[in-house]
PDB file of C-alpha atoms in Angstrom:
ATOM      1  CA  UNK A   1      -0.726   2.103  25.092  1.00  0.00           C
ATOM      2  CA  UNK A   2       2.809   2.038  24.514  1.00  0.00           C
ATOM      3  CA  UNK A   3       2.818  -1.660  25.359  1.00  0.00           C
ATOM      4  CA  UNK A   4       0.048  -2.071  23.158  1.00  0.00           C
ATOM      5  CA  UNK A   5       1.621  -0.646  20.020  1.00  0.00           C
ATOM      6  CA  UNK A   6       4.717  -2.604  20.838  1.00  0.00           C
ATOM      7  CA  UNK A   7       3.047  -5.703  20.698  1.00  0.00           C
ATOM      8  CA  UNK A   8       1.629  -5.225  17.621  1.00  0.00           C
ATOM      9  CA  UNK A   9       4.765  -4.319  15.965  1.00  0.00           C
ATOM     10  CA  UNK A  10       6.425  -7.640  17.392  1.00  0.00           C
ATOM     11  CA  UNK A  11       3.194  -9.280  16.065  1.00  0.00           C
ATOM     12  CA  UNK A  12       3.480  -7.775  12.583  1.00  0.00           C
ATOM     13  CA  UNK A  13       7.348  -8.120  12.078  1.00  0.00           C
ATOM     14  CA  UNK A  14       7.007 -12.191  13.601  1.00  0.00           C
ATOM     15  CA  UNK A  15       4.387 -12.511  10.340  1.00  0.00           C
ATOM     16  CA  UNK A  16       6.802 -11.380   7.680  1.00  0.00           C
ATOM     17  CA  UNK A  17       8.487 -13.350   5.204  1.00  0.00           C
ATOM     18  CA  UNK A  18      11.667 -14.368   6.806  1.00  0.00           C
ATOM     19  CA  UNK A  19      13.402 -15.562   3.612  1.00  0.00           C
ATOM     20  CA  UNK A  20      13.252 -11.922   2.467  1.00  0.00           C
ATOM     21  CA  UNK A  21      14.046 -10.046   5.771  1.00  0.00           C
ATOM     22  CA  UNK A  22      16.630 -12.418   7.313  1.00  0.00           C
ATOM     23  CA  UNK A  23      17.396 -12.832  10.732  1.00  0.00           C
ATOM     24  CA  UNK A  24      19.186  -9.483  11.941  1.00  0.00           C
ATOM     25  CA  UNK A  25      16.503  -6.964  11.316  1.00  0.00           C
ATOM     26  CA  UNK A  26      14.547  -5.427  14.097  1.00  0.00           C
ATOM     27  CA  UNK A  27      11.162  -3.463  13.943  1.00  0.00           C
ATOM     28  CA  UNK A  28      11.072   0.278  14.728  1.00  0.00           C
ATOM     29  CA  UNK A  29       7.212   1.951  15.217  1.00  0.00           C
ATOM     30  CA  UNK A  30       6.757   4.585  12.975  1.00  0.00           C
ATOM     31  CA  UNK A  31       7.362   8.261  14.351  1.00  0.00           C
ATOM     32  CA  UNK A  32       6.758  11.716  12.466  1.00  0.00           C
ATOM     33  CA  UNK A  33       8.735  11.671   9.205  1.00  0.00           C
ATOM     34  CA  UNK A  34      10.394   8.387   9.756  1.00  0.00           C
ATOM     35  CA  UNK A  35      11.411   7.451   6.040  1.00  0.00           C
ATOM     36  CA  UNK A  36       9.712   4.327   4.542  1.00  0.00           C
ATOM     37  CA  UNK A  37      12.174   1.627   3.639  1.00  0.00           C
ATOM     38  CA  UNK A  38      11.806  -2.073   1.824  1.00  0.00           C
ATOM     39  CA  UNK A  39      10.529  -4.407   4.308  1.00  0.00           C
ATOM     40  CA  UNK A  40       8.302  -1.960   6.286  1.00  0.00           C
ATOM     41  CA  UNK A  41       4.380  -2.864   6.772  1.00  0.00           C
ATOM     42  CA  UNK A  42       2.114   0.097   6.574  1.00  0.00           C
ATOM     43  CA  UNK A  43      -1.262   1.482   6.240  1.00  0.00           C
ATOM     44  CA  UNK A  44      -2.124   3.704   3.311  1.00  0.00           C
ATOM     45  CA  UNK A  45      -4.284   6.275   4.259  1.00  0.00           C
ATOM     46  CA  UNK A  46      -6.323   8.125   1.460  1.00  0.00           C
ATOM     47  CA  UNK A  47      -5.453  11.903   2.323  1.00  0.00           C
ATOM     48  CA  UNK A  48      -9.293  13.594   1.877  1.00  0.00           C
ATOM     49  CA  UNK A  49     -11.221  10.788   3.155  1.00  0.00           C
ATOM     50  CA  UNK A  50      -9.041   9.557   5.978  1.00  0.00           C
ATOM     51  CA  UNK A  51      -9.809   5.666   4.881  1.00  0.00           C
ATOM     52  CA  UNK A  52      -7.252   3.351   4.736  1.00  0.00           C
ATOM     53  CA  UNK A  53      -6.194   1.118   1.636  1.00  0.00           C
ATOM     54  CA  UNK A  54      -7.796  -2.423   2.644  1.00  0.00           C
ATOM     55  CA  UNK A  55      -8.278  -5.645   1.352  1.00  0.00           C
ATOM     56  CA  UNK A  56      -9.669  -9.159   2.443  1.00  0.00           C
ATOM     57  CA  UNK A  57     -10.388 -12.821   0.911  1.00  0.00           C
ATOM     58  CA  UNK A  58     -13.788 -11.777  -0.985  1.00  0.00           C
ATOM     59  CA  UNK A  59     -13.754 -11.477  -4.430  1.00  0.00           C
ATOM     60  CA  UNK A  60     -15.491  -8.810  -6.976  1.00  0.00           C
ATOM     61  CA  UNK A  61     -18.590 -10.351  -7.944  1.00  0.00           C
ATOM     62  CA  UNK A  62     -17.857  -8.590 -11.255  1.00  0.00           C
ATOM     63  CA  UNK A  63     -15.158  -7.637 -13.818  1.00  0.00           C
ATOM     64  CA  UNK A  64     -11.991 -10.119 -13.093  1.00  0.00           C
ATOM     65  CA  UNK A  65     -13.246 -11.740 -10.084  1.00  0.00           C
ATOM     66  CA  UNK A  66     -10.077 -11.028  -8.330  1.00  0.00           C
ATOM     67  CA  UNK A  67      -9.674 -10.230  -4.566  1.00  0.00           C
ATOM     68  CA  UNK A  68     -11.444  -7.133  -3.974  1.00  0.00           C
ATOM     69  CA  UNK A  69      -9.566  -3.729  -2.573  1.00  0.00           C
ATOM     70  CA  UNK A  70     -11.642  -1.124  -0.767  1.00  0.00           C
ATOM     71  CA  UNK A  71     -11.001   1.711   1.528  1.00  0.00           C
ATOM     72  CA  UNK A  72     -11.709   1.076   4.983  1.00  0.00           C
ATOM     73  CA  UNK A  73     -13.104   3.789   7.667  1.00  0.00           C
ATOM     74  CA  UNK A  74     -11.422   2.252  10.901  1.00  0.00           C
ATOM     75  CA  UNK A  75      -7.943   3.047  11.966  1.00  0.00           C
ATOM     76  CA  UNK A  76      -7.577  -0.459  13.757  1.00  0.00           C
ATOM     77  CA  UNK A  77      -8.164  -2.832  10.984  1.00  0.00           C
ATOM     78  CA  UNK A  78      -5.623  -5.546  10.693  1.00  0.00           C
ATOM     79  CA  UNK A  79      -6.697  -6.109   7.127  1.00  0.00           C
ATOM     80  CA  UNK A  80      -5.489  -2.850   5.954  1.00  0.00           C
ATOM     81  CA  UNK A  81      -1.536  -3.499   6.486  1.00  0.00           C
ATOM     82  CA  UNK A  82       0.637  -3.687   3.395  1.00  0.00           C
ATOM     83  CA  UNK A  83       4.715  -4.810   2.888  1.00  0.00           C
ATOM     84  CA  UNK A  84       6.407  -2.541   0.820  1.00  0.00           C
ATOM     85  CA  UNK A  85       8.542  -4.573  -1.429  1.00  0.00           C
ATOM     86  CA  UNK A  86      10.762  -3.901  -4.371  1.00  0.00           C
ATOM     87  CA  UNK A  87       9.989  -5.471  -8.123  1.00  0.00           C
ATOM     88  CA  UNK A  88      12.402  -8.534  -9.154  1.00  0.00           C
ATOM     89  CA  UNK A  89      15.292  -8.452 -10.343  1.00  0.00           C
ATOM     90  CA  UNK A  90      16.681  -5.218  -8.792  1.00  0.00           C
ATOM     91  CA  UNK A  91      19.317  -4.529  -6.281  1.00  0.00           C
ATOM     92  CA  UNK A  92      17.470  -3.485  -3.794  1.00  0.00           C
ATOM     93  CA  UNK A  93      17.173  -4.807  -0.221  1.00  0.00           C
ATOM     94  CA  UNK A  94      15.177  -4.751   2.969  1.00  0.00           C
ATOM     95  CA  UNK A  95      15.712  -1.364   4.584  1.00  0.00           C
ATOM     96  CA  UNK A  96      16.651   0.568   1.837  1.00  0.00           C
ATOM     97  CA  UNK A  97      14.742   3.796   1.384  1.00  0.00           C
ATOM     98  CA  UNK A  98      12.681   4.592  -1.748  1.00  0.00           C
ATOM     99  CA  UNK A  99      13.119   7.657  -4.049  1.00  0.00           C
ATOM    100  CA  UNK A 100      10.148   9.397  -5.822  1.00  0.00           C
ATOM    101  CA  UNK A 101      10.474   7.869  -9.375  1.00  0.00           C
ATOM    102  CA  UNK A 102      10.889   4.265  -8.135  1.00  0.00           C
ATOM    103  CA  UNK A 103       8.682   1.112  -9.088  1.00  0.00           C
ATOM    104  CA  UNK A 104       7.562  -0.662  -5.988  1.00  0.00           C
ATOM    105  CA  UNK A 105       5.205  -3.391  -5.300  1.00  0.00           C
ATOM    106  CA  UNK A 106       2.472  -3.878  -2.169  1.00  0.00           C
ATOM    107  CA  UNK A 107       2.147  -6.993  -0.691  1.00  0.00           C
ATOM    108  CA  UNK A 108      -1.453  -7.536   1.642  1.00  0.00           C
ATOM    109  CA  UNK A 109      -0.086  -8.787   4.886  1.00  0.00           C
ATOM    110  CA  UNK A 110      -2.831 -11.322   5.474  1.00  0.00           C
ATOM    111  CA  UNK A 111      -3.419 -12.752   2.130  1.00  0.00           C
ATOM    112  CA  UNK A 112      -0.099 -12.074   0.483  1.00  0.00           C
ATOM    113  CA  UNK A 113      -1.409 -11.359  -2.746  1.00  0.00           C
ATOM    114  CA  UNK A 114      -0.291  -8.213  -4.627  1.00  0.00           C
ATOM    115  CA  UNK A 115      -1.667  -4.946  -5.023  1.00  0.00           C
ATOM    116  CA  UNK A 116      -2.862  -5.071  -8.794  1.00  0.00           C
ATOM    117  CA  UNK A 117      -4.687  -3.364 -11.502  1.00  0.00           C
ATOM    118  CA  UNK A 118      -5.621  -4.031 -15.011  1.00  0.00           C
ATOM    119  CA  UNK A 119      -8.310  -2.899 -17.514  1.00  0.00           C
ATOM    120  CA  UNK A 120     -11.863  -4.642 -16.225  1.00  0.00           C
ATOM    121  CA  UNK A 121     -13.903  -1.965 -14.887  1.00  0.00           C
ATOM    122  CA  UNK A 122     -14.228  -0.902 -11.500  1.00  0.00           C
ATOM    123  CA  UNK A 123     -17.618  -1.871  -9.752  1.00  0.00           C
ATOM    124  CA  UNK A 124     -19.241   1.354  -9.169  1.00  0.00           C
ATOM    125  CA  UNK A 125     -17.632   4.059 -10.909  1.00  0.00           C
ATOM    126  CA  UNK A 126     -16.671   2.034 -13.978  1.00  0.00           C
ATOM    127  CA  UNK A 127     -13.031   3.152 -13.916  1.00  0.00           C
ATOM    128  CA  UNK A 128      -9.987   0.881 -13.815  1.00  0.00           C
ATOM    129  CA  UNK A 129     -10.726  -2.055 -11.376  1.00  0.00           C
ATOM    130  CA  UNK A 130      -7.576  -2.275  -8.652  1.00  0.00           C
ATOM    131  CA  UNK A 131      -7.868  -5.732  -6.896  1.00  0.00           C
ATOM    132  CA  UNK A 132      -5.385  -8.496  -5.294  1.00  0.00           C
ATOM    133  CA  UNK A 133      -3.703 -10.939  -7.436  1.00  0.00           C
ATOM    134  CA  UNK A 134      -0.979 -13.422  -7.174  1.00  0.00           C
ATOM    135  CA  UNK A 135       1.286 -14.721  -4.178  1.00  0.00           C
ATOM    136  CA  UNK A 136       4.567 -15.185  -2.470  1.00  0.00           C
ATOM    137  CA  UNK A 137       5.696 -16.980  -6.034  1.00  0.00           C
ATOM    138  CA  UNK A 138       3.619 -15.136  -8.391  1.00  0.00           C
ATOM    139  CA  UNK A 139       3.700 -11.684  -9.329  1.00  0.00           C
ATOM    140  CA  UNK A 140       3.443  -9.651 -12.782  1.00  0.00           C
ATOM    141  CA  UNK A 141       3.590  -6.286 -14.512  1.00  0.00           C
ATOM    142  CA  UNK A 142       0.243  -5.661 -13.115  1.00  0.00           C
ATOM    143  CA  UNK A 143       1.548  -5.292  -9.589  1.00  0.00           C
ATOM    144  CA  UNK A 144       4.024  -2.437 -10.386  1.00  0.00           C
ATOM    145  CA  UNK A 145       3.357   1.237  -9.280  1.00  0.00           C
ATOM    146  CA  UNK A 146       5.543   4.098  -9.749  1.00  0.00           C
ATOM    147  CA  UNK A 147       5.861   6.421  -6.734  1.00  0.00           C
ATOM    148  CA  UNK A 148       5.455   9.883  -7.004  1.00  0.00           C
ATOM    149  CA  UNK A 149       6.034  12.399  -4.266  1.00  0.00           C
ATOM    150  CA  UNK A 150       4.014  15.530  -4.043  1.00  0.00           C
ATOM    151  CA  UNK A 151       6.185  18.726  -3.234  1.00  0.00           C
ATOM    152  CA  UNK A 152       9.904  19.013  -2.891  1.00  0.00           C
ATOM    153  CA  UNK A 153      10.903  15.715  -0.912  1.00  0.00           C
ATOM    154  CA  UNK A 154      12.893  13.158  -2.902  1.00  0.00           C
ATOM    155  CA  UNK A 155      12.624  10.489  -0.369  1.00  0.00           C
ATOM    156  CA  UNK A 156       9.277   9.065   0.667  1.00  0.00           C
ATOM    157  CA  UNK A 157       8.618   9.780   4.276  1.00  0.00           C
ATOM    158  CA  UNK A 158       5.771   8.948   6.833  1.00  0.00           C
ATOM    159  CA  UNK A 159       2.780  11.607   6.373  1.00  0.00           C
ATOM    160  CA  UNK A 160       3.916  12.700   3.228  1.00  0.00           C
ATOM    161  CA  UNK A 161       1.638  12.917   0.447  1.00  0.00           C
ATOM    162  CA  UNK A 162       2.155  10.783  -2.619  1.00  0.00           C
ATOM    163  CA  UNK A 163       0.646   9.211  -5.414  1.00  0.00           C
ATOM    164  CA  UNK A 164       0.805   5.803  -7.113  1.00  0.00           C
ATOM    165  CA  UNK A 165       0.993   5.535 -10.580  1.00  0.00           C
ATOM    166  CA  UNK A 166       0.198   1.824 -11.988  1.00  0.00           C
ATOM    167  CA  UNK A 167       2.466   1.231 -14.583  1.00  0.00           C
ATOM    168  CA  UNK A 168       0.721  -0.810 -17.052  1.00  0.00           C
ATOM    169  CA  UNK A 169      -2.733   1.070 -17.187  1.00  0.00           C
ATOM    170  CA  UNK A 170      -1.414   4.527 -16.644  1.00  0.00           C
ATOM    171  CA  UNK A 171      -3.987   4.977 -13.726  1.00  0.00           C
ATOM    172  CA  UNK A 172      -3.571   6.434 -10.397  1.00  0.00           C
ATOM    173  CA  UNK A 173      -4.575   4.608  -7.194  1.00  0.00           C
ATOM    174  CA  UNK A 174      -7.794   6.510  -6.278  1.00  0.00           C
ATOM    175  CA  UNK A 175     -10.521   6.324  -3.814  1.00  0.00           C
ATOM    176  CA  UNK A 176     -13.532   8.664  -3.450  1.00  0.00           C
ATOM    177  CA  UNK A 177     -16.858   9.064  -1.327  1.00  0.00           C
ATOM    178  CA  UNK A 178     -18.819   6.411  -3.472  1.00  0.00           C
ATOM    179  CA  UNK A 179     -19.510   3.151  -1.041  1.00  0.00           C
ATOM    180  CA  UNK A 180     -20.166  -0.020  -1.111  1.00  0.00           C
ATOM    181  CA  UNK A 181     -23.878  -0.535   0.052  1.00  0.00           C
ATOM    182  CA  UNK A 182     -23.955  -4.548   0.604  1.00  0.00           C
ATOM    183  CA  UNK A 183     -21.122  -6.949   1.253  1.00  0.00           C
ATOM    184  CA  UNK A 184     -18.699  -4.483   1.991  1.00  0.00           C
ATOM    185  CA  UNK A 185     -20.894  -1.922   3.375  1.00  0.00           C
ATOM    186  CA  UNK A 186     -19.523   1.348   4.310  1.00  0.00           C
ATOM    187  CA  UNK A 187     -16.180   0.878   2.788  1.00  0.00           C
ATOM    188  CA  UNK A 188     -15.362   3.267  -0.239  1.00  0.00           C
ATOM    189  CA  UNK A 189     -14.539   1.853  -3.962  1.00  0.00           C
ATOM    190  CA  UNK A 190     -10.646   1.733  -4.811  1.00  0.00           C
ATOM    191  CA  UNK A 191      -9.927   2.087  -8.599  1.00  0.00           C
ATOM    192  CA  UNK A 192      -7.513   3.556 -10.921  1.00  0.00           C
ATOM    193  CA  UNK A 193      -7.878   6.985 -12.830  1.00  0.00           C
ATOM    194  CA  UNK A 194      -5.966   8.670 -15.478  1.00  0.00           C
ATOM    195  CA  UNK A 195      -6.310  12.261 -14.465  1.00  0.00           C
ATOM    196  CA  UNK A 196      -4.374  13.660 -11.633  1.00  0.00           C
ATOM    197  CA  UNK A 197      -6.668  14.890  -8.826  1.00  0.00           C
ATOM    198  CA  UNK A 198      -7.233  15.192  -4.848  1.00  0.00           C
ATOM    199  CA  UNK A 199      -8.372  11.894  -4.686  1.00  0.00           C
ATOM    200  CA  UNK A 200      -5.550  10.398  -6.041  1.00  0.00           C
ATOM    201  CA  UNK A 201      -3.347  11.262  -3.330  1.00  0.00           C
ATOM    202  CA  UNK A 202      -2.231   9.131  -0.258  1.00  0.00           C
ATOM    203  CA  UNK A 203      -0.159   8.844   2.853  1.00  0.00           C
ATOM    204  CA  UNK A 204       1.793   6.203   4.483  1.00  0.00           C
ATOM    205  CA  UNK A 205       0.475   6.158   7.853  1.00  0.00           C
ATOM    206  CA  UNK A 206       0.189   3.681  10.795  1.00  0.00           C
ATOM    207  CA  UNK A 207       2.525   0.779  10.442  1.00  0.00           C
ATOM    208  CA  UNK A 208       6.216  -1.015  11.725  1.00  0.00           C
ATOM    209  CA  UNK A 209       8.901   0.914   9.447  1.00  0.00           C
ATOM    210  CA  UNK A 210      12.272  -1.175   9.252  1.00  0.00           C
ATOM    211  CA  UNK A 211      15.443   0.871  10.247  1.00  0.00           C
ATOM    212  CA  UNK A 212      17.652   2.134   7.262  1.00  0.00           C
ATOM    213  CA  UNK A 213      20.328  -0.207   5.958  1.00  0.00           C
ATOM    214  CA  UNK A 214      23.634   0.400   7.630  1.00  0.00           C
ATOM    215  CA  UNK A 215      22.222   3.002   9.899  1.00  0.00           C
ATOM    216  CA  UNK A 216      22.746   5.653   7.196  1.00  0.00           C
ATOM    217  CA  UNK A 217      19.711   7.956   6.686  1.00  0.00           C
ATOM    218  CA  UNK A 218      19.105   9.791   3.418  1.00  0.00           C
ATOM    219  CA  UNK A 219      18.930  13.359   3.030  1.00  0.00           C
ATOM    220  CA  UNK A 220      15.555  14.424   1.412  1.00  0.00           C
TER     221      UNK A 220
END
């Protein structure tokens, strides 16, 4: 088991964008309470249902027609990994910790597109559609999400309850028990809603967490 996880960590790390991460960074498998840093590759788990935020190269059949985003029931799915990145034109660098109130982006590891939202209606509930959009050289403010940590902590950590608040639309990243029946059968709808609820709480779960810059951990 330990060898298998180490192999996964190395595979994920070698799959990352070398221009962004540089050549001197080593991947560190997650342990309870580890801090989430820029460049980490994580799965986001929906707190209530335990499904993971997921995407694959399948477009929505309605709305924007962009790459679909769902919540996936199985833990061991490789299409549920997301790279945590800063917004453009900031001083943030790989290995930096992330505080509550920070605006971040999430890049889907396999397709390289950004977690995105806009005013199109989501397919099942008619809330705000959440999609994947753009690529390594294409991104806009529709990819910007504000990190909101639940409780007293100020630094984002694994297994800590958070919300992601979409900057452009004001919607919270949300999932619920409403499931697709055909192409994405058994997967939950992911959408944006403007009201806070238990169904827009997520946690950083499995992944490869990059070490903190300069080896200096920040207090929570």
